[in-house]
Coordinates of C-alpha atoms in Angstrom, one line a residue:
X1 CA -33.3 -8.6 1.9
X2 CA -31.9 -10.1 5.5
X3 CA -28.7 -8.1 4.8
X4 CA -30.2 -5.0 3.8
X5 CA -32.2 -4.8 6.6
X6 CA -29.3 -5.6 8.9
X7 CA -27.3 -3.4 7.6
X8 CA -30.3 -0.2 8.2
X9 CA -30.2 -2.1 11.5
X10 CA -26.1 -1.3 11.3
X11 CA -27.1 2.5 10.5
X12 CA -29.4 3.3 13.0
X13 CA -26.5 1.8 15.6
X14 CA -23.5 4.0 13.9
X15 CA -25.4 7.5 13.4
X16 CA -25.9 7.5 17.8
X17 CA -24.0 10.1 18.5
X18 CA -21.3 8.4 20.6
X19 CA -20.5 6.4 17.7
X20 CA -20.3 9.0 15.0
X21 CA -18.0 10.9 17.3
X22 CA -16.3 7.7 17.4
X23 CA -16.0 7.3 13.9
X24 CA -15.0 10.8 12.7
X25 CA -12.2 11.1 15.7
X26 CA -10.7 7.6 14.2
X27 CA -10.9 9.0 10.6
X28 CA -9.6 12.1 11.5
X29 CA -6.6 11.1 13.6
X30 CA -5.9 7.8 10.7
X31 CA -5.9 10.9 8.1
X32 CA -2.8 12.5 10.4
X33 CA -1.0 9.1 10.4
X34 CA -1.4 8.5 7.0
X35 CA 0.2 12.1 6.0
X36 CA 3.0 12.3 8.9
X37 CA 5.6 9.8 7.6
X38 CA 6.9 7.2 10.2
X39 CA 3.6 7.0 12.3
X40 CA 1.8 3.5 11.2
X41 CA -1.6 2.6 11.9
X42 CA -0.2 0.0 14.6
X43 CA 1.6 2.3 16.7
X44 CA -1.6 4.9 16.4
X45 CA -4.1 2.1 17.8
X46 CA -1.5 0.6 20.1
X47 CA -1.4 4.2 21.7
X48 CA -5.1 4.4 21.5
X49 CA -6.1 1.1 23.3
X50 CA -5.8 2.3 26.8
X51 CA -8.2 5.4 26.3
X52 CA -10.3 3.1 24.9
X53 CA -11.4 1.3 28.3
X54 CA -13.9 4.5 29.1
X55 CA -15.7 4.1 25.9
X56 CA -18.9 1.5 24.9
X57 CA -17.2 -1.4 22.7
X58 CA -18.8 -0.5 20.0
X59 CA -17.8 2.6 19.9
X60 CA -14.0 1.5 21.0
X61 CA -14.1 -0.5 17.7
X62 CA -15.9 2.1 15.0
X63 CA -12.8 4.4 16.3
X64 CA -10.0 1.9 15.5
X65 CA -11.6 0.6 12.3
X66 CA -11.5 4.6 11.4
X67 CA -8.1 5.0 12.2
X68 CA -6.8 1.9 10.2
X69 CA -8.8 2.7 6.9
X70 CA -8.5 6.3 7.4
X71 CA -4.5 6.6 7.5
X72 CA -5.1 4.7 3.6
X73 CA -6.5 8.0 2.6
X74 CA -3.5 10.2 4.2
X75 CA -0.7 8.2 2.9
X76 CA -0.9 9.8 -0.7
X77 CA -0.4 13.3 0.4
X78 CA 3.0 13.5 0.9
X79 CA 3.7 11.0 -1.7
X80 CA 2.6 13.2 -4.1
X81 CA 3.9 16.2 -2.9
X82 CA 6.8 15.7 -1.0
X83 CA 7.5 12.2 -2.8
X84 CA 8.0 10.8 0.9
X85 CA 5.5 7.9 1.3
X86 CA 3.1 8.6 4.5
X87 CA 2.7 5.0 4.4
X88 CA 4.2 2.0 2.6
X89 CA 0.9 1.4 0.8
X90 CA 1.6 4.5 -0.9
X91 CA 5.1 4.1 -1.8
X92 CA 3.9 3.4 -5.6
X93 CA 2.0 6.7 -5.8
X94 CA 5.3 8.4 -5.5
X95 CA 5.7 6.8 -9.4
X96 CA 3.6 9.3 -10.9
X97 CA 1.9 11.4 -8.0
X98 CA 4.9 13.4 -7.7
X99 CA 5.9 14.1 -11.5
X100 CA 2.3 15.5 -11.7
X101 CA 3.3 17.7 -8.7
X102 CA 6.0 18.5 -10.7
X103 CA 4.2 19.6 -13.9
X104 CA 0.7 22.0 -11.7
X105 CA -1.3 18.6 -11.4
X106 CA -0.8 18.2 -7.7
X107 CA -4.7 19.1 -6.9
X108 CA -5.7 16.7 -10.0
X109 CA -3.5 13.9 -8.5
X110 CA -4.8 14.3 -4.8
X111 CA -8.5 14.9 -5.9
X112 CA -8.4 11.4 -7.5
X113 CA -6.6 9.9 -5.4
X114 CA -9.5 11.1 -2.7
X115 CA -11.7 9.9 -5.3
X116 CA -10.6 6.7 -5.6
X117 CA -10.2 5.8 -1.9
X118 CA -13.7 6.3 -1.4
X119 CA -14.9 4.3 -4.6
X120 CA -12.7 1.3 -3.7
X121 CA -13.8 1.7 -0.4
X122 CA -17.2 1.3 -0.8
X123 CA -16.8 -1.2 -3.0
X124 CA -14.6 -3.4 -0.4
X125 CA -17.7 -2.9 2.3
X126 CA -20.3 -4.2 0.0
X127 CA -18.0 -7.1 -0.5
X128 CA -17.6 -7.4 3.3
X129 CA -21.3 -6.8 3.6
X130 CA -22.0 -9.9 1.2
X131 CA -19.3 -11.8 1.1
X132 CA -17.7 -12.1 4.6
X133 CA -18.1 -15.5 5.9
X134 CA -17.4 -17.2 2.0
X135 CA -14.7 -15.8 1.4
X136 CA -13.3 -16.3 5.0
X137 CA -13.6 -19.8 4.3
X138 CA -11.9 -19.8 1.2
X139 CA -9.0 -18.0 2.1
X140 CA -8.5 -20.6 4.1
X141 CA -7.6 -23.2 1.6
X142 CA -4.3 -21.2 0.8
X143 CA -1.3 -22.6 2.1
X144 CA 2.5 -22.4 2.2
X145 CA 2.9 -23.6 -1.2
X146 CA 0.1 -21.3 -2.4
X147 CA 1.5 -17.9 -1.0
X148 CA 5.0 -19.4 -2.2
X149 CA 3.8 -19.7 -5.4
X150 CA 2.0 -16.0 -5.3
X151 CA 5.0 -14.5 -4.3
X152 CA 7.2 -16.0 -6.9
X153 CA 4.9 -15.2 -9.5
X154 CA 4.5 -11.2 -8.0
X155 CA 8.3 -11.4 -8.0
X156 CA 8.6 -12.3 -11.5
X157 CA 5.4 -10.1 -12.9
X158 CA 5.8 -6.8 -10.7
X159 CA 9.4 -6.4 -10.8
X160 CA 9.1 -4.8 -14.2
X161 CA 7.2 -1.8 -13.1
X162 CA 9.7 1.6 -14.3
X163 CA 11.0 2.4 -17.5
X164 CA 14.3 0.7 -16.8
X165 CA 15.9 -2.1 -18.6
X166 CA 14.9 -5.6 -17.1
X167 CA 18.3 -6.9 -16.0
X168 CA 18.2 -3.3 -14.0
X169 CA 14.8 -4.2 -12.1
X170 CA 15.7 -7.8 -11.4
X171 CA 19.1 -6.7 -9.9
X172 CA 17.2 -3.9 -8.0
X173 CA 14.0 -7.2 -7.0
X174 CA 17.3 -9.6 -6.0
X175 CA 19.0 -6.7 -3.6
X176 CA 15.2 -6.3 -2.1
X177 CA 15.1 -9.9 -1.3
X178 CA 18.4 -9.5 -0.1
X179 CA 17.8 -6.7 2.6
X180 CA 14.8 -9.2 3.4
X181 CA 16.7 -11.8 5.1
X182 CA 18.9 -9.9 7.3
X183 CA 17.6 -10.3 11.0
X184 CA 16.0 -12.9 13.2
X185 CA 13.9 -15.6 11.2
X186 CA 10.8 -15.9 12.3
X187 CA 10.6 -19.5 12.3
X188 CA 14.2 -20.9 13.5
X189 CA 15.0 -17.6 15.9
X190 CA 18.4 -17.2 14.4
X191 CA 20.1 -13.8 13.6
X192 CA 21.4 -14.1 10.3
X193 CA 23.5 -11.3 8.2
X194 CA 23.7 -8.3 11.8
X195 CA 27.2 -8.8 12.0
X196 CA 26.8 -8.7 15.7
X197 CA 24.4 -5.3 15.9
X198 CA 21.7 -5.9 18.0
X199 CA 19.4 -3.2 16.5
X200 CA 19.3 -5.3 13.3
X201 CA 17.5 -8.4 14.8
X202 CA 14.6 -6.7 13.9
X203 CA 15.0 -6.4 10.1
X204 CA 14.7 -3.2 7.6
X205 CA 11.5 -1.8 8.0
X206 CA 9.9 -0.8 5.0
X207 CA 9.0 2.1 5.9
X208 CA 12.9 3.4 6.8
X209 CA 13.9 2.3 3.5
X210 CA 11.2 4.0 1.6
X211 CA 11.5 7.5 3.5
X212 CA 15.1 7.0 3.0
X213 CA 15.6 6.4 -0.8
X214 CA 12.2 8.3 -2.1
X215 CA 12.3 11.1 0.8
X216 CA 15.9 11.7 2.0
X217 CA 17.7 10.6 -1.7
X218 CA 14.6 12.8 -3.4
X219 CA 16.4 16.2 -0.7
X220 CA 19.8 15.2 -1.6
X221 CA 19.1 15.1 -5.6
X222 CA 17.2 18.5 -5.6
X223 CA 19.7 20.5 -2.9
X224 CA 22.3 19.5 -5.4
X225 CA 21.1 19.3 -8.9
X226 CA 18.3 22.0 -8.4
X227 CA 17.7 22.8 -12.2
X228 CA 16.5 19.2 -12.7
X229 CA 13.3 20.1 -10.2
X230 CA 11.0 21.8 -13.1
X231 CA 9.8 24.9 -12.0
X232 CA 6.0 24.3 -10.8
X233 CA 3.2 26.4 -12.8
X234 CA 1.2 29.1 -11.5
X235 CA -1.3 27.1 -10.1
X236 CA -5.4 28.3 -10.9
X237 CA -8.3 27.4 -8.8
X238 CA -9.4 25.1 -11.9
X239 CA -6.1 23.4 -11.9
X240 CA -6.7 22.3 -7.9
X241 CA -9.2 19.6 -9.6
X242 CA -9.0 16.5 -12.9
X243 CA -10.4 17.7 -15.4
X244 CA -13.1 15.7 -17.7
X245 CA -10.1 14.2 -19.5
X246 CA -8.1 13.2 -16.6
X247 CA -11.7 11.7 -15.0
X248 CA -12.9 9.5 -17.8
X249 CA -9.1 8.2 -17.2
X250 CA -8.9 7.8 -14.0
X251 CA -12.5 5.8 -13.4
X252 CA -11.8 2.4 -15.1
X253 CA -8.7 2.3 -12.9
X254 CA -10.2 3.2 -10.0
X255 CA -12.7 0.5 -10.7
X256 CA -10.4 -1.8 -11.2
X257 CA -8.1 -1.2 -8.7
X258 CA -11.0 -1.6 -6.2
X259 CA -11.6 -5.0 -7.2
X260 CA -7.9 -6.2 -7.0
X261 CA -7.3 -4.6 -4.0
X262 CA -10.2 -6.7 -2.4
X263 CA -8.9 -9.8 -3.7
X264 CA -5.5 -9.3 -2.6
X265 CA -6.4 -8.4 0.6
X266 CA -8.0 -11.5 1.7
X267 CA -4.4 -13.1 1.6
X268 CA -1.8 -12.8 4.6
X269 CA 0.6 -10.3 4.4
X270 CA 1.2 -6.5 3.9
X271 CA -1.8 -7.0 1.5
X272 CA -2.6 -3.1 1.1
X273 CA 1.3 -2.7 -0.3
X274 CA 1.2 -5.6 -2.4
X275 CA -2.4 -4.4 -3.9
X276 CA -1.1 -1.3 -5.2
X277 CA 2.3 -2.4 -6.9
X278 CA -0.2 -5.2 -8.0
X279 CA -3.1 -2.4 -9.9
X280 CA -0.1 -0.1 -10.9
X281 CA 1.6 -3.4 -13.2
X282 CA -2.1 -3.7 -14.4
X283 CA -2.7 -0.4 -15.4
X284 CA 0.6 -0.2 -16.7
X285 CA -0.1 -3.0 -19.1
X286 CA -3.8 -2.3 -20.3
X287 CA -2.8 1.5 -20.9
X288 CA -2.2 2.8 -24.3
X289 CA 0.2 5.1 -23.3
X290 CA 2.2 2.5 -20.7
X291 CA 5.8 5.3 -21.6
X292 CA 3.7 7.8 -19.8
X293 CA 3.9 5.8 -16.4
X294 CA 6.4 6.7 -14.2
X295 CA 6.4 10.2 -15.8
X296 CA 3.1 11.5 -14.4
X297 CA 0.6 9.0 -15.6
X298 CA -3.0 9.8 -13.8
X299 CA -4.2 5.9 -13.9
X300 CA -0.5 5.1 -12.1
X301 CA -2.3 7.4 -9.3
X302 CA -6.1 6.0 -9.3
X303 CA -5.5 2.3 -9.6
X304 CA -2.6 2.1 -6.9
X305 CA -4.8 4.4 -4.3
X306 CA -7.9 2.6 -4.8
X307 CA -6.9 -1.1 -4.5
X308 CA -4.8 -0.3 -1.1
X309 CA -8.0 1.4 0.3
X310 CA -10.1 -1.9 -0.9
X311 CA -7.7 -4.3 0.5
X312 CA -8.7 -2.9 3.8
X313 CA -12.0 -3.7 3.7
X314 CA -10.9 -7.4 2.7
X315 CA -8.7 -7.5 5.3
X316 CA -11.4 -7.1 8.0
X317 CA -13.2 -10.5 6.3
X318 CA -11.0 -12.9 8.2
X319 CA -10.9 -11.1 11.5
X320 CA -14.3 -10.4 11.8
X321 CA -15.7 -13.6 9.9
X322 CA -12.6 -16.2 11.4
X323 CA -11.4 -14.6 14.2
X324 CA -7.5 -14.8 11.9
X325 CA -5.8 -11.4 11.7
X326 CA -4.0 -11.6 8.7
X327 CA -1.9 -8.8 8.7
X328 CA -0.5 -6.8 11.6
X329 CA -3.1 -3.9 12.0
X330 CA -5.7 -6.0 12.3
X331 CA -3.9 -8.0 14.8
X332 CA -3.5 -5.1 16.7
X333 CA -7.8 -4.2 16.2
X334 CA -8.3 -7.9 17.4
X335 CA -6.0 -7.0 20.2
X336 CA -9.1 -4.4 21.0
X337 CA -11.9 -6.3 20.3
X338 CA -10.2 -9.2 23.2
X339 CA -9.9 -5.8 25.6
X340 CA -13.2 -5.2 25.5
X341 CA -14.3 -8.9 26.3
X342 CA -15.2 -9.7 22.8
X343 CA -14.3 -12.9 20.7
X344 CA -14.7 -12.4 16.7
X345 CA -15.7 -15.1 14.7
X346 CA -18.4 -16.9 13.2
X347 CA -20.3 -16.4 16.6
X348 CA -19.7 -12.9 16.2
X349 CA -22.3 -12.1 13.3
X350 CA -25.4 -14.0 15.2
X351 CA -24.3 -13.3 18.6
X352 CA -23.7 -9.9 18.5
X353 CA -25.1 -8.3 15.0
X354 CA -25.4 -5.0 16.6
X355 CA -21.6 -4.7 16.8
X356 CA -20.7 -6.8 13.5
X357 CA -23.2 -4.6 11.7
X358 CA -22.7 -1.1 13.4
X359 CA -19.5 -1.7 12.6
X360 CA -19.7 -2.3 9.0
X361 CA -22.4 0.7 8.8
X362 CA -19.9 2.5 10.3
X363 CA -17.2 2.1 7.9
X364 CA -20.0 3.4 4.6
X365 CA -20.1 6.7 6.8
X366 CA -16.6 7.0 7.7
X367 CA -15.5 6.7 4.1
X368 CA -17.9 9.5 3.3
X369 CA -16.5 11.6 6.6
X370 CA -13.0 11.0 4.5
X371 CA -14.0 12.6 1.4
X372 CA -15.8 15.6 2.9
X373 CA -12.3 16.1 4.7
X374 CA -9.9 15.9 1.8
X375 CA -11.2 17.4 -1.0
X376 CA -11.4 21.0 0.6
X377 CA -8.0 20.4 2.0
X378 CA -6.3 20.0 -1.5
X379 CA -6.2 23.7 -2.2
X380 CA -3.9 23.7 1.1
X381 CA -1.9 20.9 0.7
X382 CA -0.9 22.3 -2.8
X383 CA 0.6 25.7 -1.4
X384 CA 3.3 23.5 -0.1
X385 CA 4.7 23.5 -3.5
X386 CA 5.0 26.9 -3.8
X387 CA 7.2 27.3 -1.0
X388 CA 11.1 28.1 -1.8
X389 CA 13.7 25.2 -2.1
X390 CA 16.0 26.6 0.6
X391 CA 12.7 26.3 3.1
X392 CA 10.9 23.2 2.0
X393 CA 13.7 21.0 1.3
X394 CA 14.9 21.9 5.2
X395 CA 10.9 21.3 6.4
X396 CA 10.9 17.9 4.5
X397 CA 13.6 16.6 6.1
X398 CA 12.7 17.1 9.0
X399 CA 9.4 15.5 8.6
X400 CA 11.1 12.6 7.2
X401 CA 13.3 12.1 9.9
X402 CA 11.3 12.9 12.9
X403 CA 8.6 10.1 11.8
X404 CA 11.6 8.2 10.9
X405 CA 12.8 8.0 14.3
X406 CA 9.3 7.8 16.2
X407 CA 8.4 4.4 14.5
X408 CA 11.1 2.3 17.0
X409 CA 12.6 5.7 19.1
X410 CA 15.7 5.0 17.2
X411 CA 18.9 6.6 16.6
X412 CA 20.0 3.8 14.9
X413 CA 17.2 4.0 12.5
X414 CA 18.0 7.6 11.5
X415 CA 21.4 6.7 10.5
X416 CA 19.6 3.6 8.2
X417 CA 17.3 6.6 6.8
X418 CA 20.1 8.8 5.6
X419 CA 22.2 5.6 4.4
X420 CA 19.4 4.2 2.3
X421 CA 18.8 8.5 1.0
X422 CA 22.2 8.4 -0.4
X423 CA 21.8 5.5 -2.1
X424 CA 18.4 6.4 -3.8
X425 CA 20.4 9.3 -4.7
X426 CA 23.3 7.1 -6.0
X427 CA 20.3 4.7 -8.0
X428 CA 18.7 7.5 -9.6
X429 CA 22.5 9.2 -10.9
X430 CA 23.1 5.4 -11.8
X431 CA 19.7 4.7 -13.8
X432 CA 18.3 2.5 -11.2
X433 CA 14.6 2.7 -10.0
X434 CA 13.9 2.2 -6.6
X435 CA 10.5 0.8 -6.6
X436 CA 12.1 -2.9 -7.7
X437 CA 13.9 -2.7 -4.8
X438 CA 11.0 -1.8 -2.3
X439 CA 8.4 -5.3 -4.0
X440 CA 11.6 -7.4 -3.3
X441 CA 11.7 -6.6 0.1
X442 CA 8.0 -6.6 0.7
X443 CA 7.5 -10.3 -1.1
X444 CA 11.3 -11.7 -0.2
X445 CA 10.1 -12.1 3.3
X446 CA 6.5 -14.0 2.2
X447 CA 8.5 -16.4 -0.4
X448 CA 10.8 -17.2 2.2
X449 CA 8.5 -17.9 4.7
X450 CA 6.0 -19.6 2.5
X451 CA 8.8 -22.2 1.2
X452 CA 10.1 -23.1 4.6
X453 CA 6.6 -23.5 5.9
X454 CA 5.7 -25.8 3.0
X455 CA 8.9 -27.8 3.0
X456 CA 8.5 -28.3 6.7
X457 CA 4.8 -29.4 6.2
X458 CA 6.2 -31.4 3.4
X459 CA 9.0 -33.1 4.9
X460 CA 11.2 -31.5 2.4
X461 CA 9.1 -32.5 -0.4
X462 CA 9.8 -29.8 -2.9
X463 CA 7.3 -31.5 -5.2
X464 CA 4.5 -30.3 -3.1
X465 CA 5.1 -26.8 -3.9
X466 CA 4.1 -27.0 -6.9
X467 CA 1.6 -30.0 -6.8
X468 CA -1.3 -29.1 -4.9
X469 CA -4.2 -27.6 -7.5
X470 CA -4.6 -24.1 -6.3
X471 CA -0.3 -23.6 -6.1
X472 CA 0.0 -25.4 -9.4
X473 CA -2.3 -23.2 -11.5
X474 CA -0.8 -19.4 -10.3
X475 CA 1.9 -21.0 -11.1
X476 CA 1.2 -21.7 -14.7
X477 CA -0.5 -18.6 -14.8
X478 CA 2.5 -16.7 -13.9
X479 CA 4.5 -18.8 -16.2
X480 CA 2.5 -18.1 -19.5
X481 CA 2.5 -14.2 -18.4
X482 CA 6.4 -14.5 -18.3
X483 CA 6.7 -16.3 -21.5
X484 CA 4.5 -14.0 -23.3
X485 CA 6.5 -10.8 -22.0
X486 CA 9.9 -12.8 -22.9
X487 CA 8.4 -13.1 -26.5
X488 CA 7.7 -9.3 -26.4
X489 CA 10.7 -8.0 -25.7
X490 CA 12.1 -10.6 -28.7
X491 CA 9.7 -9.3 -30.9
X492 CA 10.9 -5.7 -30.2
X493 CA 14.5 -6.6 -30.3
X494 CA 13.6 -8.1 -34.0
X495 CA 11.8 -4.7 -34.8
X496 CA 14.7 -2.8 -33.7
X497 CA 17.4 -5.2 -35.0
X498 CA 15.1 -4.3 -38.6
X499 CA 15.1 -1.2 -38.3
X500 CA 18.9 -0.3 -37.6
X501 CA 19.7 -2.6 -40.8
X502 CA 17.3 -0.2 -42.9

């Protein structure tokens, strides 16, 4: 009862009208960064944080919180229609968002995709509104060896996510962890694999790559093999919404995703981007039809969208609860709180409850704000698909490289975006899918870093990796997932091997 009435208390702080403002100009402008490709959430409240020295705190902070969730709910749009990710969270929705753009189900695919963001959503706040300072605590007790060990196992488990053979998507995982490693190491300072070039000290961004080979290599494969586009249906007014069917599929994933995305996210790390390749391997398995994914499949849509909207909410436990930003958005938010003279933490929630709880009141209304604002936009956003070849190929493009060059003001990324289109175009002509390719250089980074770290806490003690309680059991979790899959695929091979003999 305490936390209900502290979060009314929360209410009647974030419905004063400087704060709702606050909160829908945040949602608004996060929704803009999450649809124009190359403009992240960081660089949006980097921009901000100077404007925000006129405004009350509170209302500083309601406004970035709003623009960091919000740009969750943007990302899909061009994902699914363009098959450009507006941000790396969403590269998985390109899977199957854009075949149903493909086939008339764009307005389906965005409306649940809208749908799901605001179920996982709330379901993230309540578990920020209950569970804040626990769980802080308890992501706390994962290491090095631990996120080593999580990152092995994703490695292993979600590099099997397309219909391609698995000696394909391992070779596709290894080059990921590959393009990982080139540039300065966080740890020892050394340049490794830039031959020299200055401009790769900083690494491949994961956002170049994935406008390059889902965005610039999807141009090049339609401009010049344009009768493998399908034409796209007339599209009706009932089409621009799921149907029943498409609903009563879509819920148990959106569900579901909510509650993995909320778990992931209290890890460190580019937690809404591992969330959804993590829900889209789980959907993928507990489906009956797991052929359909990568083909238009509308759980491959739901569960991804969901659990990257719910990680956010997780992601604001240890910064709010702890003070630890765990990822780089909310380092950049903490960045604001310190502007504005304030410390999070434990102190935070009894020595300022009228923030911690606005805030968090805030974020119930602001999802709401987001689902008012997309659904009556989806009848817009599908028109795009109507427009010829010859002029949205051109406008895509464009898109794709002008948000390509704002993220670093880069010429030299623009050349690395039309690089990495060709060969997406080369991988797709070759049988190859890219989304391997995009979890190995998401995770090869975090394995990396989690082995050094524990081998240096270790003293080289590779024992320790696998030692310590919490590392040892993912672990043998992941381990008895791989066998089973290895005894699977032998299983099938003995079915087939039967069948070709009869």
């Amino acid at each position: 009862m305490e936390v209900l009435s502290l979060l009314l208390q929360g209410f009647s702080i974030s419905i004063l009208p400087a704060n709702l403002l606050a909160c829908v100009i945040g949602v608004v402008i996060g929704t803009l960064v999450g649809v124009l490709p190359g403009i992240d959430t960081i660089s949006a409240i980097a921009l901000l944080l100077p404007f925000s020295y006129g405004l009350e705190s509170t209302s500083a902070l309601i406004m970035f919180a709003g623009i960091y969730y919000g740009s969750k709910y943007g990302g899909s749009t061009t994902s699914i229609l363009m098959n450009v990710p507006g941000e790396a969270a969403s590269v998985v929705t390109c899977l199957d968002g854009y075949p149903m753009a493909q086939r008339g189900r764009a307005g389906a695919a965005l409306a649940v995709s809208a749908i799901g963001s605001f179920i996982a959503g709330t379901i993230g706040i309540i578990g920020l509104t209950l569970l804040a300072p626990p769980l802080a605590q308890a992501a706390l007790a994962f290491g090095p060896p631990e996120y080593f060990s999580i990152a092995l196992v994703g490695l292993a488990v979600l590099s099997k996510l397309s219909g391609t053979s698995p000696l394909k998507s391992l070779l596709m995982a290894a080059t990921g962890i590959m393009l990982g490693t080139v540039g300065m190491d966080s740890l020892s300072g050394i340049s490794r694999f830039t031959f020299g070039i200055d401009e790769l000290d900083r690494g491949f961004d994961l956002s170049i790559l994935a406008m390059g080979i889902f965005g610039i290599g999807e141009i090049i494969t339609v401009m010049t093999e344009p009768h493998i586009r399908p034409a796209v249906p007339t599209i009706r007014m009932r089409d621009l919404y799921p149907t029943k069917e498409e609903m009563r599929r879509s819920s148990t994933p959106m569900v579901r995703g909510g509650i993995i995305g909320f778990l992931v996210g209290l890890l460190p790390g580019p937690a809404a981007t591992i969330a959804s390749f993590v829900s889209y391997a789980v959907e993928k398995r507990f489906s009956k039809n797991p052929a359909e994914f990568g083909h238009g499949a509308i759980e491959g849509v739901a569960g991804p969208e969901a659990a990257n909207n719910s990680a956010i909410s997780a992601t604001m436990i240890p910064l709010l609860s702890l003070g630890l930003p765990f990822c780089g958005a909310t380092a950049i938010i903490l960045s604001g709180f310190m502007l504005h003279g304030i410390i999070p933490g434990p102190a935070l929630i009894t020595q300022q409850p009228d923030l911690f709880w606005g805030l968090i009141a805030s974020m119930y209304i602001g999802n709401v704000i987001l689902l008012i604002i997309n659904l009556p936009m989806i009848g817009v956003f599908v028109q795009l698909l109507k427009t010829p070849l010859h002029i949205l190929m051109p406008l895509v493009a464009a898109i794709t490289l002008t948000g390509a060059y704002s993220i670093n003001n880069s010429i030299f990324d623009l050349g690395w975006v039309i690089i990495f289109g060709v060969i997406g175009f080369l991988l797709r002509r070759a049988g190859f899918e890219p989304a391997p390719l995009v979890i190995g250089l998401v995770l090869g980074p975090e394995l990396e870093r989690g082995l050094t770290q524990g081998l240096i806490i270790s003293n080289g003690n590779v024992w320790t990796l696998v030692s310590r309680p919490i590392s040892a059991t993912i672990l043998s979790i992941g381990a008895i997932i791989m066998l089973y899959n290895t005894a699977r695929w032998f299983r099938k091979m003995q079915g087939e091997r039967k069948g070709e003999s009869c």
